[in-house]
Amino acid sequence: MAKLKLRGKDLIDIGYPQNKSISIAMDIMQKHFKKESKPKALMMLKEVLADPGKFKGDGTFGKISEALLEAKKTEARKLNTTRAPFTIFGENEIEAGAKEQLFTALKLPVSRAGALMPDGHSGYGLPIGGVLATENAVIPYGVGVDIGCRMCLSIFDINPLFIEGHKDKYVGLLETHTKFGPDEVHRSPNDHEIFERDAFREIPLLKKLKTKAFQQLGSSGGGNHFVEFGIVEVLGEENEFRVPPVRYVGVLSHSGSRGLGANVAKHYTDLAMKQTPLPKEARHLGWLDLDTHDGQEYWIAMNLAGDYASACHHDIHRRIAKALGERPLAMVENHHNFAWKEIVDGQELIVHRKGATPAQKNVLGIIPGSMTAPGYIVRGKGNPLSLNSASHGAGRQMSRTEAKRSITHSELKKVLKDNGVTLLGAGLDEAPMAYKDIKKVMAHQTELVDVVGTFLPKIVRMDRG
């Protein structure tokens, strides 16, 4: 029997809209009905076109149904005239552009609540420091390009005086056991159970990215990502770490899901922007309905990228602990570019935290400062006005371009020397002066978190740029 031959024009002739439903339909018919006659194939496609809702969730025609229904829904997307409820923390410290981005996001038809943290500044789509709760919808740019970007702190029972007394040793450890940027990887990457996940076999995009993800395991990105040795001070006799309230050596890392997360973000952002076209000011806030195939696929890929980011941090910390010949007394970690299913006002919503730290009641997290300023180990208070969130750092007060233009290398060297910090790598765009005062940021979120410890950087390793 001859192979089924369908053209896009054939589907247009029977009434199919000129969108992705045509290519999806042709792929499915070739996959499942390649030996069927053309008239019968077109008759089946007409039936789906006549009542796409009838085929929603169907194992064969479900994706065609989704595309047809989506075409009807996306003909015109308008923003609401009013904003969903929101709270801004430290409003006077936040640039107008970041607030406007939040206000736009709050007008999305799927938005139900929002917040902006005191480290907020402009980004793509949702501002950095933005928190947005949506109903049954996930916004890839509400999560961010670096999916699962996170903090991880290991606390070691080592006297902090050793960092200064044996500085060359600690510098060497970071130079040898950390890798940064797009080109540096470990010569012998460690294996990890994450590469056995079904998603790497079942989702075509992830299947293509698996090899690169394996090669990049245990490495960090560029930009503001770092691994550093510093001094941890635990506050209070009664603490979650069950250790005396003294000073320890700590290793703090900040990085995300590397090329894996970046490619997932790009692919599904493109899909979201096509499926939910929005006015110009909101175009990066396209969302994926979680009842659709693409929405479910992104959710799986996002969670995989988040777990991969965690695996990268654990690999970094294991390598350093092994080189130190020590086991950590405790470890604290948290995502700050992610989306979670959470209950908000009695309803399950999708809570996006783009550059925001989860701060549910009694949940620990880390809020870093700059390379010369303290970071904070915090315990969440579970404040509903912030959607159980806090800042993810100090936040930028200068763009990268402005920092490179206005800060000199001599100024950076002086600040580092004055604070006793050794810097390996990094450009002027990451100079401490490019960031807000972390102490002011923390003062604006006393109702969101309690401070249970501090981390003071001493040897900082970043991408050499």
Coordinates of C-alpha atoms in Angstrom, one line a residue:
M1 CA 0.0 0.0 0.0
A2 CA 1.3 3.5 -0.9
K3 CA 2.6 5.8 1.9
L4 CA 0.2 8.5 3.0
K5 CA 1.0 11.8 1.3
L6 CA -0.5 14.9 3.0
R7 CA 0.4 18.5 2.3
G8 CA -0.3 21.6 4.4
K9 CA -2.6 22.8 1.6
D10 CA -4.8 19.7 2.0
L11 CA -5.5 20.7 5.6
I12 CA -6.0 24.3 4.9
D13 CA -8.5 23.3 2.2
I14 CA -10.6 21.4 4.8
G15 CA -10.6 24.4 7.2
Y16 CA -7.5 24.0 9.4
P17 CA -6.1 27.3 10.7
Q18 CA -2.7 28.3 9.4
N19 CA -0.8 27.7 12.6
K20 CA 1.1 24.8 14.3
S21 CA -2.0 22.6 14.2
I22 CA -1.1 21.8 10.6
S23 CA 2.4 20.5 11.2
I24 CA 1.2 18.6 14.4
A25 CA -1.6 17.0 12.4
M26 CA 0.7 15.9 9.6
D27 CA 3.3 14.5 12.0
I28 CA 0.6 12.5 13.8
M29 CA -1.0 11.1 10.7
Q30 CA 2.4 10.1 9.3
K31 CA 3.2 8.4 12.6
H32 CA -0.1 6.5 13.2
F33 CA -1.8 6.3 9.8
K34 CA 1.0 6.2 7.2
K35 CA -0.7 3.3 5.4
E36 CA -4.1 4.9 5.4
S37 CA -5.7 6.4 2.3
K38 CA -5.6 10.2 1.9
P39 CA -9.5 10.6 1.8
K40 CA -9.9 8.6 5.0
A41 CA -7.0 10.5 6.7
L42 CA -8.7 13.8 5.8
M43 CA -12.0 12.5 7.1
M44 CA -10.5 11.8 10.5
L45 CA -8.9 15.2 10.6
K46 CA -12.2 16.9 9.7
E47 CA -13.8 15.1 12.6
V48 CA -11.2 16.5 15.0
L49 CA -11.6 20.0 13.5
A50 CA -15.3 19.8 13.9
D51 CA -15.2 19.2 17.6
P52 CA -11.6 19.5 19.0
G53 CA -12.9 19.4 22.6
K54 CA -14.2 15.9 22.1
F55 CA -10.6 14.7 21.5
K56 CA -8.9 16.6 24.4
G57 CA -6.6 14.1 26.1
D58 CA -6.9 11.5 23.4
G59 CA -3.8 9.4 23.0
T60 CA -3.6 9.9 19.3
F61 CA -5.4 13.1 18.4
G62 CA -5.0 15.0 21.7
K63 CA -2.2 17.3 20.6
I64 CA -4.1 18.3 17.4
S65 CA -7.1 19.1 19.6
E66 CA -4.9 21.2 21.9
A67 CA -3.5 23.2 19.0
L68 CA -6.9 23.8 17.5
L69 CA -8.4 24.9 20.9
E70 CA -5.3 27.0 21.5
A71 CA -5.7 28.7 18.2
K72 CA -9.2 29.9 19.2
K73 CA -7.9 31.0 22.6
T74 CA -4.9 32.9 21.3
E75 CA -6.6 35.0 18.6
A76 CA -6.7 37.9 21.0
R77 CA -5.0 38.1 24.4
K78 CA -5.8 41.2 26.5
L79 CA -4.5 42.2 29.8
N80 CA -6.9 42.8 32.7
T81 CA -7.7 46.5 33.4
T82 CA -7.0 45.9 37.2
R83 CA -4.0 44.3 39.0
A84 CA -4.1 41.2 41.1
P85 CA -3.4 42.0 44.8
F86 CA 0.3 42.6 45.6
T87 CA 2.8 43.9 48.2
I88 CA 6.2 45.6 47.6
F89 CA 8.8 45.4 50.3
G90 CA 11.4 48.2 50.4
E91 CA 9.6 50.1 47.7
N92 CA 11.8 53.2 47.9
E93 CA 14.9 51.1 47.2
I94 CA 13.5 49.7 43.9
E95 CA 13.7 51.3 40.5
A96 CA 10.5 52.3 38.7
G97 CA 11.1 49.9 35.8
A98 CA 11.0 46.8 38.1
K99 CA 7.8 48.0 39.7
E100 CA 6.2 48.6 36.2
Q101 CA 7.2 45.0 35.2
L102 CA 5.4 43.6 38.2
F103 CA 2.3 45.8 37.6
T104 CA 2.1 44.4 34.0
A105 CA 2.5 40.8 35.2
L106 CA -0.3 41.4 37.8
K107 CA -2.7 42.2 34.9
L108 CA -2.3 38.8 33.2
P109 CA -5.6 36.9 33.0
V110 CA -4.0 34.0 34.9
S111 CA -2.5 36.2 37.7
R112 CA -3.9 35.9 41.2
A113 CA -1.4 37.6 43.5
G114 CA 2.1 39.0 43.5
A115 CA 5.0 40.6 45.5
L116 CA 8.3 42.3 44.9
M117 CA 11.3 41.8 47.2
P118 CA 13.6 44.6 48.4
D119 CA 16.4 43.5 46.1
G120 CA 14.2 43.9 43.0
H121 CA 15.4 45.3 39.7
S122 CA 14.4 45.0 36.1
G123 CA 14.7 41.7 34.2
Y124 CA 12.9 40.1 31.2
G125 CA 9.2 39.4 31.8
L126 CA 8.9 39.2 35.6
P127 CA 11.4 41.5 37.4
I128 CA 14.3 40.0 39.4
G129 CA 12.9 39.8 42.9
G130 CA 9.4 39.3 41.6
V131 CA 7.0 36.7 42.9
L132 CA 3.8 35.9 41.0
A133 CA 1.0 33.4 41.7
T134 CA -0.9 32.2 38.7
E135 CA -3.8 29.8 38.2
N136 CA -3.0 26.6 36.3
A137 CA -0.4 28.3 34.2
V138 CA 3.4 28.5 34.2
I139 CA 5.4 31.4 32.7
P140 CA 8.9 30.3 31.6
Y141 CA 10.2 33.9 31.9
G142 CA 8.6 34.0 35.3
V143 CA 11.0 31.2 36.3
G144 CA 13.9 32.7 34.5
V145 CA 16.5 31.6 32.0
D146 CA 18.7 29.9 34.6
I147 CA 16.2 27.4 35.9
G148 CA 16.9 26.3 39.5
C149 CA 19.6 28.9 40.1
R150 CA 20.3 28.3 43.8
M151 CA 22.5 28.7 46.8
C152 CA 24.3 26.0 48.8
L153 CA 26.3 26.3 52.0
S154 CA 28.4 23.7 53.7
I155 CA 29.6 24.4 57.2
F156 CA 32.9 22.7 58.3
D157 CA 34.4 22.3 61.7
I158 CA 37.6 24.2 60.8
N159 CA 39.0 27.3 62.6
P160 CA 38.5 30.3 60.2
L161 CA 42.1 31.4 61.0
F162 CA 43.2 28.6 58.8
I163 CA 41.9 30.5 55.7
E164 CA 44.3 33.3 56.3
G165 CA 47.1 31.1 57.6
H166 CA 46.9 28.6 54.7
K167 CA 45.5 31.0 52.0
D168 CA 47.5 29.3 49.2
K169 CA 46.0 26.0 50.0
Y170 CA 42.4 27.3 49.9
V171 CA 43.1 29.3 46.7
G172 CA 44.4 26.1 45.1
L173 CA 41.4 24.1 46.2
L174 CA 39.1 26.5 44.4
E175 CA 41.3 26.8 41.3
T176 CA 41.5 23.0 41.0
H177 CA 38.0 21.8 42.0
T178 CA 35.7 24.5 40.5
K179 CA 34.9 25.2 36.9
F180 CA 33.2 28.2 35.4
G181 CA 31.6 29.5 32.3
P182 CA 30.6 27.8 29.0
D183 CA 34.0 26.2 28.3
E184 CA 35.3 24.9 31.6
V185 CA 34.3 21.4 32.6
H186 CA 35.8 18.7 34.8
R187 CA 38.1 16.3 33.0
S188 CA 36.3 13.3 34.6
P189 CA 32.7 14.2 35.4
N190 CA 31.0 12.2 38.1
D191 CA 28.0 10.1 37.2
H192 CA 24.6 10.8 38.9
E193 CA 21.3 9.1 39.2
I194 CA 19.6 12.1 37.6
F195 CA 20.8 10.9 34.2
E196 CA 18.6 7.8 34.6
R197 CA 15.4 9.8 34.7
D198 CA 12.7 8.9 32.2
A199 CA 12.5 12.6 31.0
F200 CA 15.9 12.3 29.4
R201 CA 14.5 9.5 27.2
E202 CA 11.0 10.7 26.7
I203 CA 11.3 14.4 25.9
P204 CA 13.1 15.0 22.6
L205 CA 14.7 18.3 23.7
L206 CA 16.1 16.8 26.9
K207 CA 17.4 13.8 25.0
K208 CA 19.5 16.1 22.9
L209 CA 20.8 18.0 26.0
K210 CA 21.8 15.0 28.1
T211 CA 25.4 14.6 26.9
K212 CA 26.2 18.3 27.5
A213 CA 24.4 18.1 30.9
F214 CA 26.6 15.2 31.9
Q215 CA 29.8 17.0 30.8
Q216 CA 28.8 20.2 32.7
L217 CA 27.9 18.4 36.0
G218 CA 29.7 20.0 38.9
S219 CA 30.5 23.2 37.1
S220 CA 29.1 26.8 37.5
G221 CA 27.9 29.4 35.1
G222 CA 29.3 32.9 34.4
G223 CA 27.9 36.2 35.5
N224 CA 27.3 36.5 39.2
H225 CA 27.8 32.8 39.9
F226 CA 30.5 31.9 42.4
V227 CA 32.1 29.4 44.8
E228 CA 33.8 30.9 47.8
F229 CA 35.4 30.1 51.2
G230 CA 34.3 32.3 54.0
I231 CA 33.6 32.5 57.7
V232 CA 30.3 31.2 59.0
E233 CA 29.0 32.5 62.3
V234 CA 26.1 30.6 63.8
L235 CA 23.8 32.7 66.1
G236 CA 22.1 31.4 69.2
E237 CA 22.7 28.3 71.4
E238 CA 19.5 26.7 70.0
N239 CA 20.0 26.4 66.3
E240 CA 19.0 24.1 63.5
F241 CA 22.6 23.0 62.9
R242 CA 23.0 21.6 66.4
V243 CA 26.4 23.1 66.8
P244 CA 27.9 25.6 69.3
P245 CA 27.3 29.3 68.3
V246 CA 30.9 30.0 67.2
R247 CA 32.7 30.7 63.9
Y248 CA 33.4 28.0 61.3
V249 CA 34.8 27.7 57.7
G250 CA 32.1 27.7 55.1
V251 CA 31.9 26.9 51.4
L252 CA 29.1 28.9 49.6
S253 CA 28.1 28.3 46.0
H254 CA 25.7 30.1 43.7
S255 CA 24.8 28.7 40.3
G256 CA 22.0 27.0 38.3
S257 CA 21.2 24.5 35.7
R258 CA 23.9 25.4 33.1
G259 CA 23.2 24.8 29.4
L260 CA 20.4 22.4 30.2
G261 CA 18.3 25.0 31.9
A262 CA 19.1 27.8 29.4
N263 CA 18.0 25.6 26.5
V264 CA 14.8 24.5 28.2
A265 CA 14.0 28.1 29.0
K266 CA 14.5 29.3 25.5
H267 CA 12.5 26.4 23.9
Y268 CA 9.5 26.7 26.1
T269 CA 9.5 30.5 26.2
D270 CA 9.3 30.5 22.4
L271 CA 6.3 28.2 22.6
A272 CA 4.6 30.2 25.4
M273 CA 5.0 33.5 23.5
K274 CA 3.4 31.9 20.4
Q275 CA 0.6 30.2 22.3
T276 CA -0.3 33.2 24.4
P277 CA 0.6 36.3 22.3
L278 CA 0.4 39.4 24.5
P279 CA 0.7 43.2 24.1
K280 CA 4.2 44.5 23.6
E281 CA 4.8 45.5 27.2
A282 CA 3.9 41.9 28.3
R283 CA 5.2 39.9 25.5
H284 CA 7.8 38.0 27.6
L285 CA 5.1 36.9 30.0
G286 CA 3.6 34.3 27.7
W287 CA 2.4 31.3 29.7
L288 CA 1.8 27.6 29.2
D289 CA -1.5 26.1 30.4
L290 CA -0.7 23.2 32.7
D291 CA -3.6 21.2 31.1
T292 CA -1.7 21.1 27.8
H293 CA 0.9 18.8 26.6
D294 CA 3.5 21.6 26.3
G295 CA 2.7 22.9 29.8
Q296 CA 3.1 19.5 31.3
E297 CA 6.3 18.9 29.4
Y298 CA 7.8 22.2 30.6
W299 CA 6.8 21.4 34.2
I300 CA 8.7 18.1 33.9
A301 CA 11.7 19.7 32.2
M302 CA 11.8 22.6 34.8
N303 CA 11.8 20.2 37.7
L304 CA 14.5 18.1 36.1
A305 CA 16.6 21.2 35.5
G306 CA 16.1 22.2 39.2
D307 CA 17.2 18.8 40.4
Y308 CA 20.2 19.0 38.0
A309 CA 21.2 22.3 39.5
S310 CA 21.1 20.8 42.9
A311 CA 23.2 17.8 41.7
C312 CA 25.8 20.3 40.4
H313 CA 26.1 22.0 43.8
H314 CA 26.3 18.7 45.6
D315 CA 29.1 17.6 43.3
I316 CA 31.0 20.9 43.9
H317 CA 30.7 20.5 47.6
R318 CA 31.7 16.9 47.6
R319 CA 34.8 17.6 45.6
I320 CA 35.9 20.4 48.0
A321 CA 35.0 18.4 51.1
K322 CA 37.1 15.5 49.8
A323 CA 40.0 17.8 49.1
L324 CA 39.7 19.3 52.6
G325 CA 39.5 15.8 54.1
E326 CA 36.4 16.9 56.1
R327 CA 32.7 16.1 56.3
P328 CA 30.4 19.1 56.6
L329 CA 28.6 19.6 59.9
A330 CA 25.6 20.9 58.1
M331 CA 24.3 22.0 54.7
V332 CA 21.8 24.7 53.8
E333 CA 20.4 25.2 50.3
N334 CA 17.5 26.7 48.3
H335 CA 16.4 27.5 44.8
H336 CA 15.6 31.1 43.8
N337 CA 14.6 30.8 40.1
F338 CA 11.7 28.3 40.1
A339 CA 8.0 27.7 40.2
W340 CA 6.1 25.7 42.8
K341 CA 2.6 24.4 43.3
E342 CA 1.5 26.0 46.6
I343 CA -1.7 26.8 48.4
V344 CA -2.5 30.6 48.4
D345 CA -5.7 31.7 50.1
G346 CA -7.0 28.2 50.1
Q347 CA -6.4 27.6 46.3
E348 CA -3.6 25.7 44.6
L349 CA -1.6 28.2 42.5
I350 CA 1.7 28.2 40.7
V351 CA 4.1 30.5 42.6
H352 CA 6.9 31.8 40.5
R353 CA 10.0 33.1 42.3
K354 CA 12.3 34.8 39.9
G355 CA 15.3 35.8 42.1
A356 CA 13.4 35.3 45.3
T357 CA 14.1 32.9 48.2
P358 CA 11.4 30.6 49.6
A359 CA 10.6 31.7 53.1
Q360 CA 7.8 29.5 54.4
K361 CA 7.6 29.3 58.2
N362 CA 10.7 27.7 59.7
V363 CA 12.3 27.0 56.2
L364 CA 16.0 27.8 56.0
G365 CA 17.5 29.7 53.1
I366 CA 20.6 31.7 52.2
I367 CA 20.6 35.4 51.1
P368 CA 24.1 36.4 49.9
G369 CA 25.5 39.9 49.8
S370 CA 28.3 41.0 47.4
M371 CA 31.8 39.5 47.3
T372 CA 32.8 41.8 50.2
A373 CA 29.5 42.0 52.1
P374 CA 28.1 39.4 54.5
G375 CA 25.5 36.8 53.4
Y376 CA 22.7 35.7 55.8
I377 CA 21.4 32.3 56.8
V378 CA 17.7 32.9 57.3
R379 CA 14.6 31.2 58.7
G380 CA 11.4 32.0 57.0
K381 CA 8.4 33.5 58.8
G382 CA 5.8 32.4 56.3
N383 CA 4.4 35.8 55.6
P384 CA 1.4 35.5 53.2
L385 CA 1.9 39.1 51.9
S386 CA 5.2 38.1 50.3
L387 CA 3.8 34.8 49.2
N388 CA 6.2 33.1 51.6
S389 CA 9.2 34.7 49.9
A390 CA 12.3 36.9 50.7
S391 CA 15.0 38.5 48.6
H392 CA 17.6 36.4 46.9
G393 CA 20.5 38.7 47.5
A394 CA 21.4 42.4 47.6
G395 CA 20.2 43.1 44.1
R396 CA 22.0 45.2 41.5
Q397 CA 22.0 49.0 41.7
M398 CA 24.0 49.3 38.5
S399 CA 23.5 47.5 35.2
R400 CA 26.5 45.5 34.0
T401 CA 27.2 48.1 31.3
E402 CA 27.1 51.0 33.8
A403 CA 29.4 49.1 36.2
K404 CA 32.0 48.4 33.5
R405 CA 31.9 52.1 32.5
S406 CA 32.0 53.7 35.9
I407 CA 34.1 51.4 38.1
T408 CA 37.9 51.1 37.7
H409 CA 40.1 48.1 38.4
S410 CA 42.0 50.1 41.0
E411 CA 38.8 50.9 42.9
L412 CA 37.9 47.2 42.9
K413 CA 41.3 46.2 44.2
K414 CA 41.1 48.8 47.0
V415 CA 37.7 47.5 48.1
L416 CA 38.9 43.9 48.1
K417 CA 42.0 44.8 50.1
D418 CA 40.1 46.9 52.6
N419 CA 37.8 43.9 53.2
G420 CA 40.5 41.2 53.2
V421 CA 39.0 39.4 50.2
T422 CA 41.0 37.4 47.6
L423 CA 39.3 37.4 44.2
L424 CA 39.8 34.7 41.5
G425 CA 38.3 35.8 38.3
A426 CA 35.2 38.1 37.8
G427 CA 34.9 41.3 35.9
L428 CA 34.1 44.9 36.9
D429 CA 30.4 44.2 36.3
E430 CA 30.5 42.1 39.5
A431 CA 32.3 44.6 41.7
P432 CA 30.7 45.1 45.1
M433 CA 29.8 48.7 44.2
A434 CA 27.4 47.5 41.5
Y435 CA 25.2 46.0 44.2
K436 CA 22.8 47.5 46.8
D437 CA 23.7 47.6 50.5
I438 CA 22.7 44.1 51.7
K439 CA 22.2 45.5 55.3
K440 CA 19.5 47.9 54.0
V441 CA 17.9 45.1 52.0
M442 CA 17.7 42.9 55.1
A443 CA 16.3 45.8 57.1
H444 CA 13.3 45.8 54.7
Q445 CA 12.4 42.2 55.2
T446 CA 12.5 41.7 59.0
E447 CA 8.8 40.6 58.7
L448 CA 9.8 37.9 56.2
V449 CA 12.8 36.2 57.8
D450 CA 14.8 35.8 61.0
V451 CA 18.6 35.7 60.7
V452 CA 20.1 32.6 62.2
G453 CA 23.7 32.9 60.9
T454 CA 26.0 34.9 58.7
F455 CA 28.6 34.2 56.0
L456 CA 31.5 36.5 55.3
P457 CA 33.4 35.9 52.0
K458 CA 37.2 35.6 52.1
I459 CA 38.3 33.8 48.9
V460 CA 35.9 34.2 46.0
R461 CA 36.1 32.2 42.7
M462 CA 34.1 33.4 39.7
D463 CA 34.2 33.1 35.9
R464 CA 37.2 34.8 34.4
G465 CA 35.0 36.3 31.8

